[in-house]
Amino acid sequence: MRFMIIIKATPDTEGGVMPTSEQLAEMGRFNDTLIEAGVLLAAEGLRSEATRVRREGGRHVVFDGPFAESKESIAGFWLLQVKDRDEAIAWAQRIPLAEGEEVEIRQVQEVADFSADEMSQPYLDREQAWREATQKPIGR
C-alpha cells in the first residue's frame, strides 16, 4: 500500500523561511532511515510560490499565490510503500517535527481501487504496467 505523508504549511514555510542546518540534518537522518527500511518512494519539499487552476464557467482560470490561508497549503511530502495504515502512522510518528507542526496521512488510490469497464480497462492496464516498471522504493 502506498501512503502520502503531507507536511502542512506554516506561516514560516509560506513566508519562504528555510530550515536551519540542524533541521536539515535531522530530516536527512529521518530520510536515511526510510531509505534503509526500503519504504521511501519519494520525498520533496515544496516552495511557497503557488498557482492554482480552477474550472469556472466552463473554462480554466489561473490564480497566482500567495494564498492567505497557509493551513490549506502543503510544504512537502513523503510517499511511502508500506504494508498498512498502522505502519504509515508509525513512520509519521518518527518525523522530527517542530512544536505545532503537523502532517497528514492519506492512502494513495491504487489502480485496483477503480472499477473497470470496456472503455477504461486499457488505460488502467497501461497505468498499472507503468507503475510496476517505474515505482520502486529508493535504495532498492
JSON list of C-alpha atoms in Angstrom, two decimals:
[
{"chain": "A", "resi": 1, "resn": "MET", "atom": "CA", "xyz": [0.00, 0.00, 0.00]},
{"chain": "A", "resi": 2, "resn": "ARG", "atom": "CA", "xyz": [1.18, 3.49, -0.76]},
{"chain": "A", "resi": 3, "resn": "PHE", "atom": "CA", "xyz": [0.66, 6.36, 1.65]},
{"chain": "A", "resi": 4, "resn": "MET", "atom": "CA", "xyz": [1.47, 10.02, 1.29]},
{"chain": "A", "resi": 5, "resn": "ILE", "atom": "CA", "xyz": [2.53, 11.86, 4.41]},
{"chain": "A", "resi": 6, "resn": "ILE", "atom": "CA", "xyz": [1.81, 15.53, 3.76]},
{"chain": "A", "resi": 7, "resn": "ILE", "atom": "CA", "xyz": [3.69, 18.22, 5.64]},
{"chain": "A", "resi": 8, "resn": "LYS", "atom": "CA", "xyz": [1.25, 21.01, 6.42]},
{"chain": "A", "resi": 9, "resn": "ALA", "atom": "CA", "xyz": [2.45, 24.52, 5.65]},
{"chain": "A", "resi": 10, "resn": "THR", "atom": "CA", "xyz": [3.13, 27.04, 8.41]},
{"chain": "A", "resi": 11, "resn": "PRO", "atom": "CA", "xyz": [3.44, 30.83, 8.23]},
{"chain": "A", "resi": 12, "resn": "ASP", "atom": "CA", "xyz": [7.23, 30.33, 8.16]},
{"chain": "A", "resi": 13, "resn": "THR", "atom": "CA", "xyz": [7.21, 27.86, 5.27]},
{"chain": "A", "resi": 14, "resn": "GLU", "atom": "CA", "xyz": [4.77, 30.02, 3.34]},
{"chain": "A", "resi": 15, "resn": "GLY", "atom": "CA", "xyz": [6.96, 33.04, 4.05]},
{"chain": "A", "resi": 16, "resn": "GLY", "atom": "CA", "xyz": [9.94, 31.33, 2.45]},
{"chain": "A", "resi": 17, "resn": "VAL", "atom": "CA", "xyz": [11.83, 30.76, 5.73]},
{"chain": "A", "resi": 18, "resn": "MET", "atom": "CA", "xyz": [14.33, 27.97, 5.05]},
{"chain": "A", "resi": 19, "resn": "PRO", "atom": "CA", "xyz": [15.06, 25.24, 7.61]},
{"chain": "A", "resi": 20, "resn": "THR", "atom": "CA", "xyz": [18.19, 25.58, 9.73]},
{"chain": "A", "resi": 21, "resn": "SER", "atom": "CA", "xyz": [21.18, 23.36, 9.01]},
{"chain": "A", "resi": 22, "resn": "GLU", "atom": "CA", "xyz": [20.33, 21.38, 12.17]},
{"chain": "A", "resi": 23, "resn": "GLN", "atom": "CA", "xyz": [16.76, 20.83, 10.96]},
{"chain": "A", "resi": 24, "resn": "LEU", "atom": "CA", "xyz": [18.01, 19.77, 7.51]},
{"chain": "A", "resi": 25, "resn": "ALA", "atom": "CA", "xyz": [20.45, 17.28, 9.08]},
{"chain": "A", "resi": 26, "resn": "GLU", "atom": "CA", "xyz": [17.72, 15.85, 11.32]},
{"chain": "A", "resi": 27, "resn": "MET", "atom": "CA", "xyz": [15.36, 15.46, 8.36]},
{"chain": "A", "resi": 28, "resn": "GLY", "atom": "CA", "xyz": [18.19, 13.90, 6.35]},
{"chain": "A", "resi": 29, "resn": "ARG", "atom": "CA", "xyz": [18.72, 11.30, 9.07]},
{"chain": "A", "resi": 30, "resn": "PHE", "atom": "CA", "xyz": [14.98, 10.52, 9.04]},
{"chain": "A", "resi": 31, "resn": "ASN", "atom": "CA", "xyz": [15.03, 10.16, 5.23]},
{"chain": "A", "resi": 32, "resn": "ASP", "atom": "CA", "xyz": [18.06, 7.85, 5.51]},
{"chain": "A", "resi": 33, "resn": "THR", "atom": "CA", "xyz": [16.06, 5.65, 7.88]},
{"chain": "A", "resi": 34, "resn": "LEU", "atom": "CA", "xyz": [13.20, 5.46, 5.37]},
{"chain": "A", "resi": 35, "resn": "ILE", "atom": "CA", "xyz": [15.66, 4.54, 2.60]},
{"chain": "A", "resi": 36, "resn": "GLU", "atom": "CA", "xyz": [17.37, 1.89, 4.73]},
{"chain": "A", "resi": 37, "resn": "ALA", "atom": "CA", "xyz": [13.95, 0.39, 5.56]},
{"chain": "A", "resi": 38, "resn": "GLY", "atom": "CA", "xyz": [13.15, 0.23, 1.83]},
{"chain": "A", "resi": 39, "resn": "VAL", "atom": "CA", "xyz": [9.84, 2.12, 2.12]},
{"chain": "A", "resi": 40, "resn": "LEU", "atom": "CA", "xyz": [10.63, 5.51, 0.55]},
{"chain": "A", "resi": 41, "resn": "LEU", "atom": "CA", "xyz": [9.28, 6.12, -2.96]},
{"chain": "A", "resi": 42, "resn": "ALA", "atom": "CA", "xyz": [9.67, 9.92, -2.98]},
{"chain": "A", "resi": 43, "resn": "ALA", "atom": "CA", "xyz": [10.25, 12.84, -0.63]},
{"chain": "A", "resi": 44, "resn": "GLU", "atom": "CA", "xyz": [10.18, 16.51, -1.55]},
{"chain": "A", "resi": 45, "resn": "GLY", "atom": "CA", "xyz": [9.85, 19.92, -0.01]},
{"chain": "A", "resi": 46, "resn": "LEU", "atom": "CA", "xyz": [7.69, 22.39, -1.88]},
{"chain": "A", "resi": 47, "resn": "ARG", "atom": "CA", "xyz": [8.39, 26.06, -2.50]},
{"chain": "A", "resi": 48, "resn": "SER", "atom": "CA", "xyz": [5.91, 28.57, -1.14]},
{"chain": "A", "resi": 49, "resn": "GLU", "atom": "CA", "xyz": [5.12, 30.13, -4.53]},
{"chain": "A", "resi": 50, "resn": "ALA", "atom": "CA", "xyz": [1.95, 28.55, -5.84]},
{"chain": "A", "resi": 51, "resn": "THR", "atom": "CA", "xyz": [-0.52, 28.70, -8.69]},
{"chain": "A", "resi": 52, "resn": "ARG", "atom": "CA", "xyz": [-4.00, 27.21, -8.64]},
{"chain": "A", "resi": 53, "resn": "VAL", "atom": "CA", "xyz": [-6.07, 26.26, -11.65]},
{"chain": "A", "resi": 54, "resn": "ARG", "atom": "CA", "xyz": [-9.83, 26.03, -11.19]},
{"chain": "A", "resi": 55, "resn": "ARG", "atom": "CA", "xyz": [-12.64, 25.22, -13.57]},
{"chain": "A", "resi": 56, "resn": "GLU", "atom": "CA", "xyz": [-15.14, 28.11, -13.58]},
{"chain": "A", "resi": 57, "resn": "GLY", "atom": "CA", "xyz": [-17.83, 28.99, -16.09]},
{"chain": "A", "resi": 58, "resn": "GLY", "atom": "CA", "xyz": [-16.75, 26.26, -18.48]},
{"chain": "A", "resi": 59, "resn": "ARG", "atom": "CA", "xyz": [-13.09, 27.34, -18.63]},
{"chain": "A", "resi": 60, "resn": "HIS", "atom": "CA", "xyz": [-9.89, 27.01, -16.65]},
{"chain": "A", "resi": 61, "resn": "VAL", "atom": "CA", "xyz": [-8.98, 30.03, -14.53]},
{"chain": "A", "resi": 62, "resn": "VAL", "atom": "CA", "xyz": [-5.45, 30.54, -13.16]},
{"chain": "A", "resi": 63, "resn": "PHE", "atom": "CA", "xyz": [-4.86, 32.08, -9.72]},
{"chain": "A", "resi": 64, "resn": "ASP", "atom": "CA", "xyz": [-1.36, 33.04, -8.60]},
{"chain": "A", "resi": 65, "resn": "GLY", "atom": "CA", "xyz": [-0.44, 33.00, -4.90]},
{"chain": "A", "resi": 66, "resn": "PRO", "atom": "CA", "xyz": [0.41, 33.79, -2.28]},
{"chain": "A", "resi": 67, "resn": "PHE", "atom": "CA", "xyz": [-2.76, 32.47, -0.71]},
{"chain": "A", "resi": 68, "resn": "ALA", "atom": "CA", "xyz": [-3.99, 33.83, 2.61]},
{"chain": "A", "resi": 69, "resn": "GLU", "atom": "CA", "xyz": [-4.60, 30.54, 4.41]},
{"chain": "A", "resi": 70, "resn": "SER", "atom": "CA", "xyz": [-1.35, 28.63, 4.92]},
{"chain": "A", "resi": 71, "resn": "LYS", "atom": "CA", "xyz": [-3.34, 25.84, 6.59]},
{"chain": "A", "resi": 72, "resn": "GLU", "atom": "CA", "xyz": [-4.68, 24.99, 3.12]},
{"chain": "A", "resi": 73, "resn": "SER", "atom": "CA", "xyz": [-1.19, 24.58, 1.70]},
{"chain": "A", "resi": 74, "resn": "ILE", "atom": "CA", "xyz": [1.43, 21.88, 1.92]},
{"chain": "A", "resi": 75, "resn": "ALA", "atom": "CA", "xyz": [5.14, 22.36, 2.48]},
{"chain": "A", "resi": 76, "resn": "GLY", "atom": "CA", "xyz": [6.28, 18.93, 1.35]},
{"chain": "A", "resi": 77, "resn": "PHE", "atom": "CA", "xyz": [5.59, 15.22, 1.35]},
{"chain": "A", "resi": 78, "resn": "TRP", "atom": "CA", "xyz": [6.87, 11.68, 1.62]},
{"chain": "A", "resi": 79, "resn": "LEU", "atom": "CA", "xyz": [5.47, 8.87, -0.49]},
{"chain": "A", "resi": 80, "resn": "LEU", "atom": "CA", "xyz": [5.90, 5.52, 1.25]},
{"chain": "A", "resi": 81, "resn": "GLN", "atom": "CA", "xyz": [5.30, 1.90, 0.26]},
{"chain": "A", "resi": 82, "resn": "VAL", "atom": "CA", "xyz": [4.27, 0.15, 3.48]},
{"chain": "A", "resi": 83, "resn": "LYS", "atom": "CA", "xyz": [2.14, -2.83, 4.49]},
{"chain": "A", "resi": 84, "resn": "ASP", "atom": "CA", "xyz": [-0.75, -0.88, 6.05]},
{"chain": "A", "resi": 85, "resn": "ARG", "atom": "CA", "xyz": [-2.04, 2.34, 7.62]},
{"chain": "A", "resi": 86, "resn": "ASP", "atom": "CA", "xyz": [-0.58, 1.46, 11.01]},
{"chain": "A", "resi": 87, "resn": "GLU", "atom": "CA", "xyz": [2.92, 1.29, 9.53]},
{"chain": "A", "resi": 88, "resn": "ALA", "atom": "CA", "xyz": [2.39, 4.67, 7.82]},
{"chain": "A", "resi": 89, "resn": "ILE", "atom": "CA", "xyz": [1.33, 6.15, 11.16]},
{"chain": "A", "resi": 90, "resn": "ALA", "atom": "CA", "xyz": [4.35, 4.62, 12.88]},
{"chain": "A", "resi": 91, "resn": "TRP", "atom": "CA", "xyz": [6.66, 6.29, 10.35]},
{"chain": "A", "resi": 92, "resn": "ALA", "atom": "CA", "xyz": [4.84, 9.61, 10.71]},
{"chain": "A", "resi": 93, "resn": "GLN", "atom": "CA", "xyz": [5.36, 9.48, 14.46]},
{"chain": "A", "resi": 94, "resn": "ARG", "atom": "CA", "xyz": [9.13, 9.37, 13.86]},
{"chain": "A", "resi": 95, "resn": "ILE", "atom": "CA", "xyz": [9.21, 12.58, 11.77]},
{"chain": "A", "resi": 96, "resn": "PRO", "atom": "CA", "xyz": [11.30, 15.25, 13.51]},
{"chain": "A", "resi": 97, "resn": "LEU", "atom": "CA", "xyz": [8.53, 17.85, 13.64]},
{"chain": "A", "resi": 98, "resn": "ALA", "atom": "CA", "xyz": [8.90, 21.15, 15.45]},
{"chain": "A", "resi": 99, "resn": "GLU", "atom": "CA", "xyz": [6.34, 22.00, 18.13]},
{"chain": "A", "resi": 100, "resn": "GLY", "atom": "CA", "xyz": [2.99, 22.76, 16.47]},
{"chain": "A", "resi": 101, "resn": "GLU", "atom": "CA", "xyz": [3.94, 21.31, 13.08]},
{"chain": "A", "resi": 102, "resn": "GLU", "atom": "CA", "xyz": [1.55, 18.79, 11.62]},
{"chain": "A", "resi": 103, "resn": "VAL", "atom": "CA", "xyz": [1.46, 16.09, 8.96]},
{"chain": "A", "resi": 104, "resn": "GLU", "atom": "CA", "xyz": [-1.49, 14.41, 7.31]},
{"chain": "A", "resi": 105, "resn": "ILE", "atom": "CA", "xyz": [-1.51, 10.79, 6.13]},
{"chain": "A", "resi": 106, "resn": "ARG", "atom": "CA", "xyz": [-3.50, 9.74, 3.08]},
{"chain": "A", "resi": 107, "resn": "GLN", "atom": "CA", "xyz": [-3.62, 6.40, 1.36]},
{"chain": "A", "resi": 108, "resn": "VAL", "atom": "CA", "xyz": [-2.93, 6.59, -2.36]},
{"chain": "A", "resi": 109, "resn": "GLN", "atom": "CA", "xyz": [-5.65, 5.09, -4.52]},
{"chain": "A", "resi": 110, "resn": "GLU", "atom": "CA", "xyz": [-4.35, 2.13, -6.43]},
{"chain": "A", "resi": 111, "resn": "VAL", "atom": "CA", "xyz": [-5.38, 1.16, -9.95]},
{"chain": "A", "resi": 112, "resn": "ALA", "atom": "CA", "xyz": [-7.22, -1.82, -8.46]},
{"chain": "A", "resi": 113, "resn": "ASP", "atom": "CA", "xyz": [-9.44, 0.59, -6.46]},
{"chain": "A", "resi": 114, "resn": "PHE", "atom": "CA", "xyz": [-11.22, 1.69, -9.65]},
{"chain": "A", "resi": 115, "resn": "SER", "atom": "CA", "xyz": [-13.96, -0.35, -11.27]},
{"chain": "A", "resi": 116, "resn": "ALA", "atom": "CA", "xyz": [-13.12, -1.08, -14.87]},
{"chain": "A", "resi": 117, "resn": "ASP", "atom": "CA", "xyz": [-15.28, -1.40, -17.93]},
{"chain": "A", "resi": 118, "resn": "GLU", "atom": "CA", "xyz": [-14.54, -1.97, -21.59]},
{"chain": "A", "resi": 119, "resn": "MET", "atom": "CA", "xyz": [-13.59, 1.68, -22.11]},
{"chain": "A", "resi": 120, "resn": "SER", "atom": "CA", "xyz": [-11.40, 2.23, -19.04]},
{"chain": "A", "resi": 121, "resn": "GLN", "atom": "CA", "xyz": [-9.65, -1.16, -18.74]},
{"chain": "A", "resi": 122, "resn": "PRO", "atom": "CA", "xyz": [-6.92, -0.48, -21.36]},
{"chain": "A", "resi": 123, "resn": "TYR", "atom": "CA", "xyz": [-5.98, 2.78, -19.60]},
{"chain": "A", "resi": 124, "resn": "LEU", "atom": "CA", "xyz": [-5.94, 1.14, -16.17]},
{"chain": "A", "resi": 125, "resn": "ASP", "atom": "CA", "xyz": [-3.78, -1.69, -17.51]},
{"chain": "A", "resi": 126, "resn": "ARG", "atom": "CA", "xyz": [-1.26, 0.77, -19.01]},
{"chain": "A", "resi": 127, "resn": "GLU", "atom": "CA", "xyz": [-1.09, 2.76, -15.77]},
{"chain": "A", "resi": 128, "resn": "GLN", "atom": "CA", "xyz": [-0.54, -0.39, -13.71]},
{"chain": "A", "resi": 129, "resn": "ALA", "atom": "CA", "xyz": [2.26, -1.53, -16.05]},
{"chain": "A", "resi": 130, "resn": "TRP", "atom": "CA", "xyz": [3.90, 1.91, -15.83]},
{"chain": "A", "resi": 131, "resn": "ARG", "atom": "CA", "xyz": [3.74, 1.87, -12.02]},
{"chain": "A", "resi": 132, "resn": "GLU", "atom": "CA", "xyz": [5.24, -1.61, -11.83]},
{"chain": "A", "resi": 133, "resn": "ALA", "atom": "CA", "xyz": [8.08, -0.55, -14.13]},
{"chain": "A", "resi": 134, "resn": "THR", "atom": "CA", "xyz": [8.89, 2.80, -12.54]},
{"chain": "A", "resi": 135, "resn": "GLN", "atom": "CA", "xyz": [7.83, 2.99, -8.90]},
{"chain": "A", "resi": 136, "resn": "LYS", "atom": "CA", "xyz": [10.37, 1.18, -6.80]},
{"chain": "A", "resi": 137, "resn": "PRO", "atom": "CA", "xyz": [11.49, 2.18, -3.30]},
{"chain": "A", "resi": 138, "resn": "ILE", "atom": "CA", "xyz": [14.60, 4.37, -3.24]},
{"chain": "A", "resi": 139, "resn": "GLY", "atom": "CA", "xyz": [17.76, 2.43, -2.47]},
{"chain": "A", "resi": 140, "resn": "ARG", "atom": "CA", "xyz": [16.48, -0.94, -3.66]}
]
